[in-house]
């Protein structure tokens, strides 16, 4: 417990404040500026610089750090045998920045106090709120009426934009279930309506999956598994029977995406065709390619399907890793996911467990290799895990909306 003695004054450090700014800036991830790419590349420099200047560092070299280092090292080597040096090196550079940010913020700074962790969680929630506000201010419905954000000609993917709201949604669901704050259902419902207007079926599934996991975890931890089952059945029934009424208010092009007829004929919008094709490519590849893959981010380079599917990634992060890194890369990826899931569960923090679950579901239909919300979630898992190990605490599930704490 002495490790955090310097932080017992419960103040929010400059590095933590800068990291909070970075979390708030999540919605700017897809927009480039000053010729350097994403604006978040600028914001992440703030906490990294502050951590170095604080000189309050001590390297955490636990399992979460080691697997990230192994993951980075393995895919960095793919630059030398990838099918496209330019493509792979560009993607590896982005990977290097993401992993370096996680390791610097999560494994280099010598701990965060309770108030700082609550502040960072609230910053992640604020990033989701900022996403909604910016989307409404700079709305773009050019894609068949689907709501998204457009700034200076750049538009955010309708599926990706919802992931920035995951932290806020999970926090609200946690408050509803754990603290019985029923009024939180109003903004939570607002987020679901927002998702419906974006027309993202995969995001809707991910958010409901995250909510169910939070519900199961909280009820299980309180020894009320029967009640959890009842609530899940009741919630599912309400959603199922009310969906048609909600969809009636959506633009026609968006509402069509949720119709039963459309789901029966276009449920995966070609994703399964891409998956089958890429799995066939893997099966017909040489043994070295099956073992080590085609290079990080190179899925699009080996996708030679005809029509509009040519040159697309797998839209499934598990298949992407099989193509990018072969069997070895897939094993490393699975181990990394397992270690972070285990760490989230050990934290006993419904906020982390629910958020990471939601992103895992999104991975099934999207190629999220450089998706900031996922890396930010992994960052928080590492921060909380390290603090729990240093202090001997087994639960950092802090009250996010208790004003007395912050």
mmCIF file of C-alpha atoms in Angstrom:
data_model
loop_
_atom_site.group_PDB
_atom_site.id
_atom_site.type_symbol
_atom_site.label_atom_id
_atom_site.label_comp_id
_atom_site.label_asym_id
_atom_site.label_seq_id
_atom_site.Cartn_x
_atom_site.Cartn_y
_atom_site.Cartn_z
ATOM 1 C CA UNK A 1 0.000 0.000 0.000
ATOM 2 C CA UNK A 2 3.014 2.233 0.382
ATOM 3 C CA UNK A 3 3.425 2.405 -3.366
ATOM 4 C CA UNK A 4 0.607 4.913 -3.625
ATOM 5 C CA UNK A 5 1.591 6.907 -0.581
ATOM 6 C CA UNK A 6 2.530 9.956 -2.620
ATOM 7 C CA UNK A 7 -0.925 9.952 -4.147
ATOM 8 C CA UNK A 8 -2.897 9.724 -0.913
ATOM 9 C CA UNK A 9 -3.710 13.441 -1.025
ATOM 10 C CA UNK A 10 -6.404 12.472 -3.556
ATOM 11 C CA UNK A 11 -5.500 15.274 -5.927
ATOM 12 C CA UNK A 12 -5.877 14.958 -9.682
ATOM 13 C CA UNK A 13 -2.411 15.198 -11.195
ATOM 14 C CA UNK A 14 -1.539 17.127 -14.318
ATOM 15 C CA UNK A 15 -0.899 13.902 -16.247
ATOM 16 C CA UNK A 16 -4.317 12.566 -15.266
ATOM 17 C CA UNK A 17 -5.969 15.844 -16.257
ATOM 18 C CA UNK A 18 -4.237 15.693 -19.662
ATOM 19 C CA UNK A 19 -5.303 12.075 -20.110
ATOM 20 C CA UNK A 20 -8.863 13.149 -19.372
ATOM 21 C CA UNK A 21 -8.608 15.736 -22.157
ATOM 22 C CA UNK A 22 -7.452 12.982 -24.502
ATOM 23 C CA UNK A 23 -10.454 10.822 -23.555
ATOM 24 C CA UNK A 24 -12.791 13.758 -24.128
ATOM 25 C CA UNK A 25 -11.274 14.208 -27.601
ATOM 26 C CA UNK A 26 -12.262 10.694 -28.750
ATOM 27 C CA UNK A 27 -14.801 11.910 -31.341
ATOM 28 C CA UNK A 28 -11.981 13.665 -33.249
ATOM 29 C CA UNK A 29 -10.252 10.342 -33.932
ATOM 30 C CA UNK A 30 -11.451 10.095 -37.527
ATOM 31 C CA UNK A 31 -10.632 13.627 -38.606
ATOM 32 C CA UNK A 32 -7.228 14.705 -39.843
ATOM 33 C CA UNK A 33 -5.507 18.038 -39.312
ATOM 34 C CA UNK A 34 -2.175 19.731 -40.053
ATOM 35 C CA UNK A 35 -1.231 16.887 -42.380
ATOM 36 C CA UNK A 36 -0.415 14.507 -39.511
ATOM 37 C CA UNK A 37 -3.585 12.438 -39.516
ATOM 38 C CA UNK A 38 -5.974 12.015 -36.610
ATOM 39 C CA UNK A 39 -6.306 14.888 -34.149
ATOM 40 C CA UNK A 40 -6.023 12.416 -31.281
ATOM 41 C CA UNK A 41 -2.336 12.011 -32.152
ATOM 42 C CA UNK A 42 -1.900 15.547 -30.850
ATOM 43 C CA UNK A 43 -4.011 15.076 -27.730
ATOM 44 C CA UNK A 44 -2.220 11.868 -26.642
ATOM 45 C CA UNK A 45 1.052 13.781 -26.493
ATOM 46 C CA UNK A 46 -0.336 15.808 -23.579
ATOM 47 C CA UNK A 47 -0.513 13.000 -20.950
ATOM 48 C CA UNK A 48 2.666 11.331 -22.219
ATOM 49 C CA UNK A 49 4.615 14.579 -21.893
ATOM 50 C CA UNK A 50 3.078 15.282 -18.474
ATOM 51 C CA UNK A 51 4.003 11.801 -17.188
ATOM 52 C CA UNK A 52 7.610 12.316 -18.250
ATOM 53 C CA UNK A 53 7.749 15.752 -16.629
ATOM 54 C CA UNK A 54 6.153 14.484 -13.399
ATOM 55 C CA UNK A 55 9.041 12.047 -12.895
ATOM 56 C CA UNK A 56 6.648 9.839 -10.962
ATOM 57 C CA UNK A 57 7.369 6.722 -13.001
ATOM 58 C CA UNK A 58 7.876 3.073 -12.275
ATOM 59 C CA UNK A 59 7.476 0.465 -15.017
ATOM 60 C CA UNK A 60 4.692 -2.065 -14.522
ATOM 61 C CA UNK A 61 5.791 -5.285 -16.199
ATOM 62 C CA UNK A 62 2.824 -7.566 -15.572
ATOM 63 C CA UNK A 63 0.993 -9.861 -17.943
ATOM 64 C CA UNK A 64 -1.001 -7.058 -19.568
ATOM 65 C CA UNK A 65 2.180 -5.159 -20.437
ATOM 66 C CA UNK A 66 4.065 -8.236 -21.613
ATOM 67 C CA UNK A 67 1.382 -9.431 -24.012
ATOM 68 C CA UNK A 68 1.107 -5.954 -25.539
ATOM 69 C CA UNK A 69 4.870 -5.884 -26.066
ATOM 70 C CA UNK A 70 4.788 -9.364 -27.649
ATOM 71 C CA UNK A 71 1.836 -8.370 -29.855
ATOM 72 C CA UNK A 72 3.628 -5.212 -31.031
ATOM 73 C CA UNK A 73 6.953 -6.982 -31.598
ATOM 74 C CA UNK A 74 5.415 -9.803 -33.614
ATOM 75 C CA UNK A 75 3.431 -7.595 -35.956
ATOM 76 C CA UNK A 76 6.320 -5.129 -36.319
ATOM 77 C CA UNK A 77 8.358 -7.967 -37.799
ATOM 78 C CA UNK A 78 5.634 -8.443 -40.409
ATOM 79 C CA UNK A 79 6.928 -5.285 -42.106
ATOM 80 C CA UNK A 80 9.734 -7.394 -43.547
ATOM 81 C CA UNK A 81 7.584 -10.154 -45.046
ATOM 82 C CA UNK A 82 4.226 -8.451 -45.595
ATOM 83 C CA UNK A 83 2.703 -8.315 -49.071
ATOM 84 C CA UNK A 84 2.944 -4.512 -49.148
ATOM 85 C CA UNK A 85 5.759 -2.713 -47.321
ATOM 86 C CA UNK A 86 4.061 0.681 -47.585
ATOM 87 C CA UNK A 87 0.687 -0.551 -46.320
ATOM 88 C CA UNK A 88 2.047 -2.719 -43.511
ATOM 89 C CA UNK A 89 4.575 -0.140 -42.302
ATOM 90 C CA UNK A 90 1.856 2.531 -42.162
ATOM 91 C CA UNK A 91 -0.444 0.273 -40.135
ATOM 92 C CA UNK A 92 2.401 -0.811 -37.832
ATOM 93 C CA UNK A 93 3.247 2.847 -37.180
ATOM 94 C CA UNK A 94 -0.330 3.408 -35.989
ATOM 95 C CA UNK A 95 -0.111 0.239 -33.878
ATOM 96 C CA UNK A 96 3.145 1.487 -32.356
ATOM 97 C CA UNK A 97 1.504 4.769 -31.351
ATOM 98 C CA UNK A 98 -1.495 3.005 -29.783
ATOM 99 C CA UNK A 99 0.536 0.451 -27.834
ATOM 100 C CA UNK A 100 3.052 3.093 -26.731
ATOM 101 C CA UNK A 101 0.199 5.240 -25.428
ATOM 102 C CA UNK A 102 -1.270 2.335 -23.441
ATOM 103 C CA UNK A 103 2.096 1.333 -21.991
ATOM 104 C CA UNK A 104 3.140 4.886 -21.148
ATOM 105 C CA UNK A 105 -0.142 5.866 -19.512
ATOM 106 C CA UNK A 106 -1.001 2.493 -17.979
ATOM 107 C CA UNK A 107 2.363 0.934 -17.189
ATOM 108 C CA UNK A 108 4.815 3.825 -16.747
ATOM 109 C CA UNK A 109 3.109 6.258 -14.369
ATOM 110 C CA UNK A 110 3.456 5.163 -10.756
ATOM 111 C CA UNK A 111 -0.213 4.634 -10.003
ATOM 112 C CA UNK A 112 -3.423 6.671 -9.923
ATOM 113 C CA UNK A 113 -5.437 7.472 -6.832
ATOM 114 C CA UNK A 114 -9.148 6.755 -6.440
ATOM 115 C CA UNK A 115 -10.212 10.262 -7.376
ATOM 116 C CA UNK A 116 -8.101 10.156 -10.542
ATOM 117 C CA UNK A 117 -9.652 6.871 -11.667
ATOM 118 C CA UNK A 118 -13.169 8.243 -11.205
ATOM 119 C CA UNK A 119 -12.118 11.369 -13.107
ATOM 120 C CA UNK A 120 -10.800 9.277 -16.020
ATOM 121 C CA UNK A 121 -13.985 7.213 -16.169
ATOM 122 C CA UNK A 122 -16.037 10.390 -16.268
ATOM 123 C CA UNK A 123 -13.797 11.698 -19.054
ATOM 124 C CA UNK A 124 -14.538 8.555 -21.100
ATOM 125 C CA UNK A 125 -18.235 9.145 -20.499
ATOM 126 C CA UNK A 126 -17.756 12.792 -21.494
ATOM 127 C CA UNK A 127 -16.139 11.676 -24.735
ATOM 128 C CA UNK A 128 -19.352 9.839 -25.588
ATOM 129 C CA UNK A 129 -21.483 12.870 -24.769
ATOM 130 C CA UNK A 130 -19.173 15.050 -26.884
ATOM 131 C CA UNK A 131 -19.666 12.607 -29.765
ATOM 132 C CA UNK A 132 -23.437 13.036 -29.624
ATOM 133 C CA UNK A 133 -23.180 16.819 -29.445
ATOM 134 C CA UNK A 134 -20.710 17.054 -32.337
ATOM 135 C CA UNK A 135 -22.779 14.664 -34.430
ATOM 136 C CA UNK A 136 -25.888 16.768 -33.934
ATOM 137 C CA UNK A 137 -23.953 19.979 -34.685
ATOM 138 C CA UNK A 138 -22.191 18.562 -37.748
ATOM 139 C CA UNK A 139 -24.722 15.967 -38.844
ATOM 140 C CA UNK A 140 -24.443 14.185 -42.158
ATOM 141 C CA UNK A 141 -27.266 11.994 -43.528
ATOM 142 C CA UNK A 142 -25.980 11.567 -47.065
ATOM 143 C CA UNK A 143 -25.660 7.779 -46.688
ATOM 144 C CA UNK A 144 -29.316 6.795 -47.263
ATOM 145 C CA UNK A 145 -30.431 8.955 -44.357
ATOM 146 C CA UNK A 146 -28.080 7.314 -41.834
ATOM 147 C CA UNK A 147 -26.939 9.806 -39.195
ATOM 148 C CA UNK A 148 -23.217 10.419 -38.811
ATOM 149 C CA UNK A 149 -20.733 13.227 -38.219
ATOM 150 C CA UNK A 150 -19.103 15.185 -41.024
ATOM 151 C CA UNK A 151 -16.409 17.837 -40.600
ATOM 152 C CA UNK A 152 -14.459 19.479 -43.462
ATOM 153 C CA UNK A 153 -15.502 16.791 -45.884
ATOM 154 C CA UNK A 154 -14.499 13.917 -43.591
ATOM 155 C CA UNK A 155 -17.310 11.684 -42.370
ATOM 156 C CA UNK A 156 -17.211 9.148 -39.567
ATOM 157 C CA UNK A 157 -18.294 5.579 -40.226
ATOM 158 C CA UNK A 158 -21.812 5.040 -38.852
ATOM 159 C CA UNK A 159 -20.751 1.810 -37.161
ATOM 160 C CA UNK A 160 -17.614 3.252 -35.586
ATOM 161 C CA UNK A 161 -19.231 6.399 -34.213
ATOM 162 C CA UNK A 162 -21.414 4.440 -31.806
ATOM 163 C CA UNK A 163 -18.457 2.844 -30.050
ATOM 164 C CA UNK A 164 -17.523 6.223 -28.574
ATOM 165 C CA UNK A 165 -20.835 6.102 -26.675
ATOM 166 C CA UNK A 166 -20.167 2.674 -25.129
ATOM 167 C CA UNK A 167 -18.628 4.000 -21.907
ATOM 168 C CA UNK A 168 -21.510 6.404 -21.260
ATOM 169 C CA UNK A 169 -24.120 3.745 -21.984
ATOM 170 C CA UNK A 170 -22.512 1.133 -19.726
ATOM 171 C CA UNK A 171 -22.150 3.690 -16.919
ATOM 172 C CA UNK A 172 -25.847 4.534 -17.177
ATOM 173 C CA UNK A 173 -26.898 0.876 -17.239
ATOM 174 C CA UNK A 174 -24.710 0.221 -14.192
ATOM 175 C CA UNK A 175 -26.373 3.065 -12.294
ATOM 176 C CA UNK A 176 -29.838 1.775 -13.238
ATOM 177 C CA UNK A 177 -29.166 -1.783 -12.109
ATOM 178 C CA UNK A 178 -26.803 -1.306 -9.186
ATOM 179 C CA UNK A 179 -27.925 2.004 -7.696
ATOM 180 C CA UNK A 180 -31.603 1.788 -8.802
ATOM 181 C CA UNK A 181 -31.359 5.235 -10.434
ATOM 182 C CA UNK A 182 -34.286 4.808 -12.800
ATOM 183 C CA UNK A 183 -33.917 8.319 -14.264
ATOM 184 C CA UNK A 184 -30.683 7.155 -15.909
ATOM 185 C CA UNK A 185 -32.932 5.127 -18.237
ATOM 186 C CA UNK A 186 -33.831 8.366 -20.045
ATOM 187 C CA UNK A 187 -30.324 9.182 -21.399
ATOM 188 C CA UNK A 188 -29.648 5.446 -21.906
ATOM 189 C CA UNK A 189 -32.737 5.252 -24.110
ATOM 190 C CA UNK A 190 -31.550 8.385 -25.908
ATOM 191 C CA UNK A 191 -28.301 6.609 -26.795
ATOM 192 C CA UNK A 192 -30.222 3.639 -28.211
ATOM 193 C CA UNK A 193 -32.336 6.018 -30.305
ATOM 194 C CA UNK A 194 -29.112 7.664 -31.544
ATOM 195 C CA UNK A 195 -27.814 4.232 -32.606
ATOM 196 C CA UNK A 196 -31.052 3.523 -34.442
ATOM 197 C CA UNK A 197 -30.706 6.763 -36.414
ATOM 198 C CA UNK A 198 -27.180 5.736 -37.463
ATOM 199 C CA UNK A 199 -28.643 2.513 -38.846
ATOM 200 C CA UNK A 200 -25.959 0.352 -37.237
ATOM 201 C CA UNK A 201 -27.382 -3.064 -36.440
ATOM 202 C CA UNK A 202 -24.040 -4.384 -35.186
ATOM 203 C CA UNK A 203 -23.705 -1.530 -32.702
ATOM 204 C CA UNK A 204 -27.240 -2.104 -31.453
ATOM 205 C CA UNK A 205 -26.387 -5.749 -30.803
ATOM 206 C CA UNK A 206 -23.155 -4.793 -29.052
ATOM 207 C CA UNK A 207 -24.881 -2.313 -26.735
ATOM 208 C CA UNK A 208 -27.603 -4.779 -25.779
ATOM 209 C CA UNK A 209 -24.939 -7.423 -25.222
ATOM 210 C CA UNK A 210 -22.990 -5.075 -22.946
ATOM 211 C CA UNK A 211 -26.165 -4.250 -20.991
ATOM 212 C CA UNK A 212 -26.990 -7.928 -20.500
ATOM 213 C CA UNK A 213 -23.468 -8.696 -19.294
ATOM 214 C CA UNK A 214 -23.601 -5.800 -16.810
ATOM 215 C CA UNK A 215 -26.975 -7.023 -15.596
ATOM 216 C CA UNK A 216 -25.763 -10.611 -15.221
ATOM 217 C CA UNK A 217 -22.561 -9.585 -13.484
ATOM 218 C CA UNK A 218 -24.201 -7.261 -10.954
ATOM 219 C CA UNK A 219 -26.983 -9.708 -10.147
ATOM 220 C CA UNK A 220 -24.547 -12.609 -9.906
ATOM 221 C CA UNK A 221 -22.255 -10.658 -7.590
ATOM 222 C CA UNK A 222 -25.290 -9.874 -5.418
ATOM 223 C CA UNK A 223 -26.426 -13.494 -5.433
ATOM 224 C CA UNK A 224 -29.654 -12.840 -7.328
ATOM 225 C CA UNK A 225 -29.227 -14.844 -10.503
ATOM 226 C CA UNK A 226 -32.975 -15.670 -10.820
ATOM 227 C CA UNK A 227 -33.858 -11.999 -10.715
ATOM 228 C CA UNK A 228 -31.227 -11.321 -13.381
ATOM 229 C CA UNK A 229 -32.800 -13.924 -15.652
ATOM 230 C CA UNK A 230 -36.253 -12.445 -15.111
ATOM 231 C CA UNK A 231 -35.054 -8.915 -15.881
ATOM 232 C CA UNK A 232 -33.280 -10.072 -19.045
ATOM 233 C CA UNK A 233 -36.407 -11.833 -20.317
ATOM 234 C CA UNK A 234 -38.581 -8.818 -19.462
ATOM 235 C CA UNK A 235 -36.158 -6.372 -21.093
ATOM 236 C CA UNK A 236 -35.903 -8.508 -24.226
ATOM 237 C CA UNK A 237 -39.682 -8.712 -24.487
ATOM 238 C CA UNK A 238 -40.120 -4.940 -24.130
ATOM 239 C CA UNK A 239 -37.461 -4.250 -26.763
ATOM 240 C CA UNK A 240 -38.869 -6.827 -29.164
ATOM 241 C CA UNK A 241 -42.472 -5.606 -29.001
ATOM 242 C CA UNK A 242 -41.624 -1.894 -29.054
ATOM 243 C CA UNK A 243 -39.038 -1.975 -31.849
ATOM 244 C CA UNK A 244 -41.581 -1.626 -34.655
ATOM 245 C CA UNK A 245 -43.053 1.495 -33.061
ATOM 246 C CA UNK A 246 -39.634 3.112 -32.644
ATOM 247 C CA UNK A 247 -38.501 2.247 -36.175
ATOM 248 C CA UNK A 248 -41.616 3.944 -37.574
ATOM 249 C CA UNK A 249 -40.086 7.315 -36.625
ATOM 250 C CA UNK A 250 -36.814 6.669 -38.485
ATOM 251 C CA UNK A 251 -36.069 7.917 -42.028
ATOM 252 C CA UNK A 252 -37.334 5.417 -44.581
ATOM 253 C CA UNK A 253 -33.855 4.356 -45.742
ATOM 254 C CA UNK A 254 -32.725 3.739 -42.169
ATOM 255 C CA UNK A 255 -35.934 2.031 -41.074
ATOM 256 C CA UNK A 256 -35.556 -0.400 -43.976
ATOM 257 C CA UNK A 257 -32.280 -1.678 -42.496
ATOM 258 C CA UNK A 258 -34.149 -2.879 -39.395
ATOM 259 C CA UNK A 259 -37.117 -4.437 -41.185
ATOM 260 C CA UNK A 260 -37.565 -8.200 -40.954
ATOM 261 C CA UNK A 261 -37.518 -8.530 -44.740
ATOM 262 C CA UNK A 262 -34.211 -6.666 -45.036
ATOM 263 C CA UNK A 263 -32.646 -8.679 -42.197
ATOM 264 C CA UNK A 264 -33.685 -11.930 -43.867
ATOM 265 C CA UNK A 265 -32.053 -11.024 -47.184
ATOM 266 C CA UNK A 266 -29.266 -8.602 -46.203
ATOM 267 C CA UNK A 267 -28.591 -9.374 -42.536
ATOM 268 C CA UNK A 268 -24.795 -9.262 -42.823
ATOM 269 C CA UNK A 269 -24.588 -6.893 -45.855
ATOM 270 C CA UNK A 270 -22.026 -9.122 -47.539
ATOM 271 C CA UNK A 271 -19.840 -9.725 -44.490
ATOM 272 C CA UNK A 272 -20.295 -13.499 -44.563
ATOM 273 C CA UNK A 273 -19.256 -13.507 -48.220
ATOM 274 C CA UNK A 274 -16.044 -11.666 -47.291
ATOM 275 C CA UNK A 275 -15.417 -14.055 -44.392
ATOM 276 C CA UNK A 276 -15.859 -17.126 -46.605
ATOM 277 C CA UNK A 277 -13.585 -15.675 -49.252
ATOM 278 C CA UNK A 278 -10.799 -14.739 -46.835
ATOM 279 C CA UNK A 279 -10.975 -18.089 -45.041
ATOM 280 C CA UNK A 280 -10.618 -19.721 -48.452
ATOM 281 C CA UNK A 281 -7.606 -17.491 -49.168
ATOM 282 C CA UNK A 282 -6.083 -18.637 -45.872
ATOM 283 C CA UNK A 283 -6.771 -22.316 -46.633
ATOM 284 C CA UNK A 284 -5.099 -22.027 -50.043
ATOM 285 C CA UNK A 285 -2.084 -20.058 -48.786
ATOM 286 C CA UNK A 286 1.391 -21.481 -48.422
ATOM 287 C CA UNK A 287 2.432 -22.936 -45.059
ATOM 288 C CA UNK A 288 4.595 -19.878 -44.152
ATOM 289 C CA UNK A 289 1.650 -17.571 -44.900
ATOM 290 C CA UNK A 290 -0.669 -19.778 -42.854
ATOM 291 C CA UNK A 291 1.765 -19.627 -39.951
ATOM 292 C CA UNK A 292 2.811 -15.961 -40.098
ATOM 293 C CA UNK A 293 0.227 -14.240 -42.297
ATOM 294 C CA UNK A 294 0.487 -11.443 -44.859
ATOM 295 C CA UNK A 295 1.459 -8.550 -42.576
ATOM 296 C CA UNK A 296 -0.315 -6.235 -40.154
ATOM 297 C CA UNK A 297 -3.222 -4.407 -41.790
ATOM 298 C CA UNK A 298 -2.768 -6.304 -45.063
ATOM 299 C CA UNK A 299 -6.187 -7.970 -45.209
ATOM 300 C CA UNK A 300 -7.446 -5.469 -47.766
ATOM 301 C CA UNK A 301 -4.423 -6.173 -49.972
ATOM 302 C CA UNK A 302 -5.270 -9.874 -50.281
ATOM 303 C CA UNK A 303 -9.009 -9.370 -50.711
ATOM 304 C CA UNK A 304 -9.472 -9.723 -54.471
ATOM 305 C CA UNK A 305 -13.198 -10.388 -54.438
ATOM 306 C CA UNK A 306 -15.145 -8.994 -57.302
ATOM 307 C CA UNK A 307 -17.484 -6.016 -57.148
ATOM 308 C CA UNK A 308 -17.769 -3.626 -54.218
ATOM 309 C CA UNK A 309 -16.214 -6.090 -51.743
ATOM 310 C CA UNK A 310 -12.756 -5.973 -53.355
ATOM 311 C CA UNK A 311 -10.055 -4.393 -51.219
ATOM 312 C CA UNK A 312 -12.158 -4.387 -48.050
ATOM 313 C CA UNK A 313 -10.930 -5.628 -44.660
ATOM 314 C CA UNK A 314 -12.559 -8.695 -43.100
ATOM 315 C CA UNK A 315 -15.132 -6.800 -41.010
ATOM 316 C CA UNK A 316 -14.237 -9.329 -38.328
ATOM 317 C CA UNK A 317 -11.173 -8.729 -36.162
ATOM 318 C CA UNK A 318 -10.601 -12.430 -35.540
ATOM 319 C CA UNK A 319 -10.426 -13.238 -39.266
ATOM 320 C CA UNK A 320 -8.337 -10.097 -39.810
ATOM 321 C CA UNK A 321 -5.713 -11.389 -37.377
ATOM 322 C CA UNK A 322 -5.714 -14.811 -39.024
ATOM 323 C CA UNK A 323 -4.946 -13.182 -42.390
ATOM 324 C CA UNK A 324 -2.562 -10.544 -40.983
ATOM 325 C CA UNK A 325 -0.579 -12.750 -38.609
ATOM 326 C CA UNK A 326 -1.402 -16.322 -39.494
ATOM 327 C CA UNK A 327 -1.898 -18.973 -36.828
ATOM 328 C CA UNK A 328 0.846 -17.497 -34.639
ATOM 329 C CA UNK A 329 -0.650 -14.004 -34.798
ATOM 330 C CA UNK A 330 -4.128 -15.361 -34.075
ATOM 331 C CA UNK A 331 -2.862 -17.180 -30.981
ATOM 332 C CA UNK A 332 -1.150 -14.030 -29.689
ATOM 333 C CA UNK A 333 -4.336 -12.025 -30.302
ATOM 334 C CA UNK A 334 -6.505 -14.587 -28.484
ATOM 335 C CA UNK A 335 -4.126 -14.630 -25.512
ATOM 336 C CA UNK A 336 -4.190 -10.827 -25.363
ATOM 337 C CA UNK A 337 -7.995 -10.765 -25.402
ATOM 338 C CA UNK A 338 -8.120 -13.470 -22.723
ATOM 339 C CA UNK A 339 -5.721 -11.632 -20.411
ATOM 340 C CA UNK A 340 -7.624 -8.362 -20.679
ATOM 341 C CA UNK A 341 -10.997 -10.082 -20.177
ATOM 342 C CA UNK A 342 -9.592 -11.854 -17.114
ATOM 343 C CA UNK A 343 -8.174 -8.594 -15.767
ATOM 344 C CA UNK A 344 -11.519 -6.825 -16.277
ATOM 345 C CA UNK A 345 -13.309 -9.600 -14.386
ATOM 346 C CA UNK A 346 -10.743 -9.531 -11.576
ATOM 347 C CA UNK A 347 -11.256 -5.792 -11.213
ATOM 348 C CA UNK A 348 -14.893 -6.492 -10.270
ATOM 349 C CA UNK A 349 -15.675 -3.266 -12.101
ATOM 350 C CA UNK A 350 -18.955 -3.430 -14.033
ATOM 351 C CA UNK A 351 -17.933 -0.332 -16.014
ATOM 352 C CA UNK A 352 -14.854 -2.070 -17.458
ATOM 353 C CA UNK A 353 -16.482 -5.492 -17.822
ATOM 354 C CA UNK A 354 -19.483 -4.121 -19.711
ATOM 355 C CA UNK A 355 -17.496 -1.751 -21.926
ATOM 356 C CA UNK A 356 -14.932 -4.353 -22.973
ATOM 357 C CA UNK A 357 -17.709 -6.885 -23.643
ATOM 358 C CA UNK A 358 -19.423 -4.403 -25.945
ATOM 359 C CA UNK A 359 -16.216 -3.872 -27.901
ATOM 360 C CA UNK A 360 -15.638 -7.626 -28.161
ATOM 361 C CA UNK A 361 -19.064 -7.963 -29.780
ATOM 362 C CA UNK A 362 -18.250 -5.109 -32.171
ATOM 363 C CA UNK A 363 -15.071 -6.975 -33.146
ATOM 364 C CA UNK A 364 -17.264 -9.693 -34.656
ATOM 365 C CA UNK A 365 -18.516 -7.398 -37.431
ATOM 366 C CA UNK A 366 -15.871 -4.664 -37.712
ATOM 367 C CA UNK A 367 -12.120 -4.476 -38.360
ATOM 368 C CA UNK A 368 -11.154 -2.426 -35.299
ATOM 369 C CA UNK A 369 -7.376 -2.747 -35.406
ATOM 370 C CA UNK A 370 -6.725 0.935 -34.607
ATOM 371 C CA UNK A 371 -10.018 1.841 -32.915
ATOM 372 C CA UNK A 372 -9.294 4.333 -30.115
ATOM 373 C CA UNK A 373 -12.199 3.386 -27.786
ATOM 374 C CA UNK A 374 -10.874 -0.184 -27.553
ATOM 375 C CA UNK A 375 -7.332 0.959 -26.826
ATOM 376 C CA UNK A 376 -8.686 3.427 -24.262
ATOM 377 C CA UNK A 377 -10.629 0.638 -22.584
ATOM 378 C CA UNK A 378 -7.492 -1.515 -22.451
ATOM 379 C CA UNK A 379 -5.680 1.493 -21.004
ATOM 380 C CA UNK A 380 -8.225 1.766 -18.180
ATOM 381 C CA UNK A 381 -8.109 -1.983 -17.519
ATOM 382 C CA UNK A 382 -4.337 -1.762 -17.109
ATOM 383 C CA UNK A 383 -4.579 1.317 -14.858
ATOM 384 C CA UNK A 384 -7.157 -0.296 -12.559
ATOM 385 C CA UNK A 385 -5.371 -3.671 -12.555
ATOM 386 C CA UNK A 386 -2.060 -2.092 -11.612
ATOM 387 C CA UNK A 387 -3.655 -0.049 -8.840
ATOM 388 C CA UNK A 388 -5.410 -3.104 -7.441
ATOM 389 C CA UNK A 389 -2.115 -4.999 -7.349
ATOM 390 C CA UNK A 390 -0.259 -2.091 -5.731
ATOM 391 C CA UNK A 391 -2.872 -1.364 -3.063
ATOM 392 C CA UNK A 392 -4.189 -4.862 -2.486
ATOM 393 C CA UNK A 393 -7.668 -3.686 -3.440
ATOM 394 C CA UNK A 394 -9.878 -6.128 -5.322
ATOM 395 C CA UNK A 395 -12.602 -3.769 -6.407
ATOM 396 C CA UNK A 396 -12.307 -0.408 -8.155
ATOM 397 C CA UNK A 397 -15.983 -0.227 -9.090
ATOM 398 C CA UNK A 398 -16.251 3.354 -7.852
ATOM 399 C CA UNK A 399 -19.420 5.413 -7.805
ATOM 400 C CA UNK A 400 -19.248 7.554 -10.926
ATOM 401 C CA UNK A 401 -22.111 9.868 -10.103
ATOM 402 C CA UNK A 402 -21.450 10.475 -6.411
ATOM 403 C CA UNK A 403 -20.448 14.119 -6.258
ATOM 404 C CA UNK A 404 -18.777 13.626 -2.906
ATOM 405 C CA UNK A 405 -16.084 11.563 -4.536
ATOM 406 C CA UNK A 406 -14.935 14.158 -7.042
#
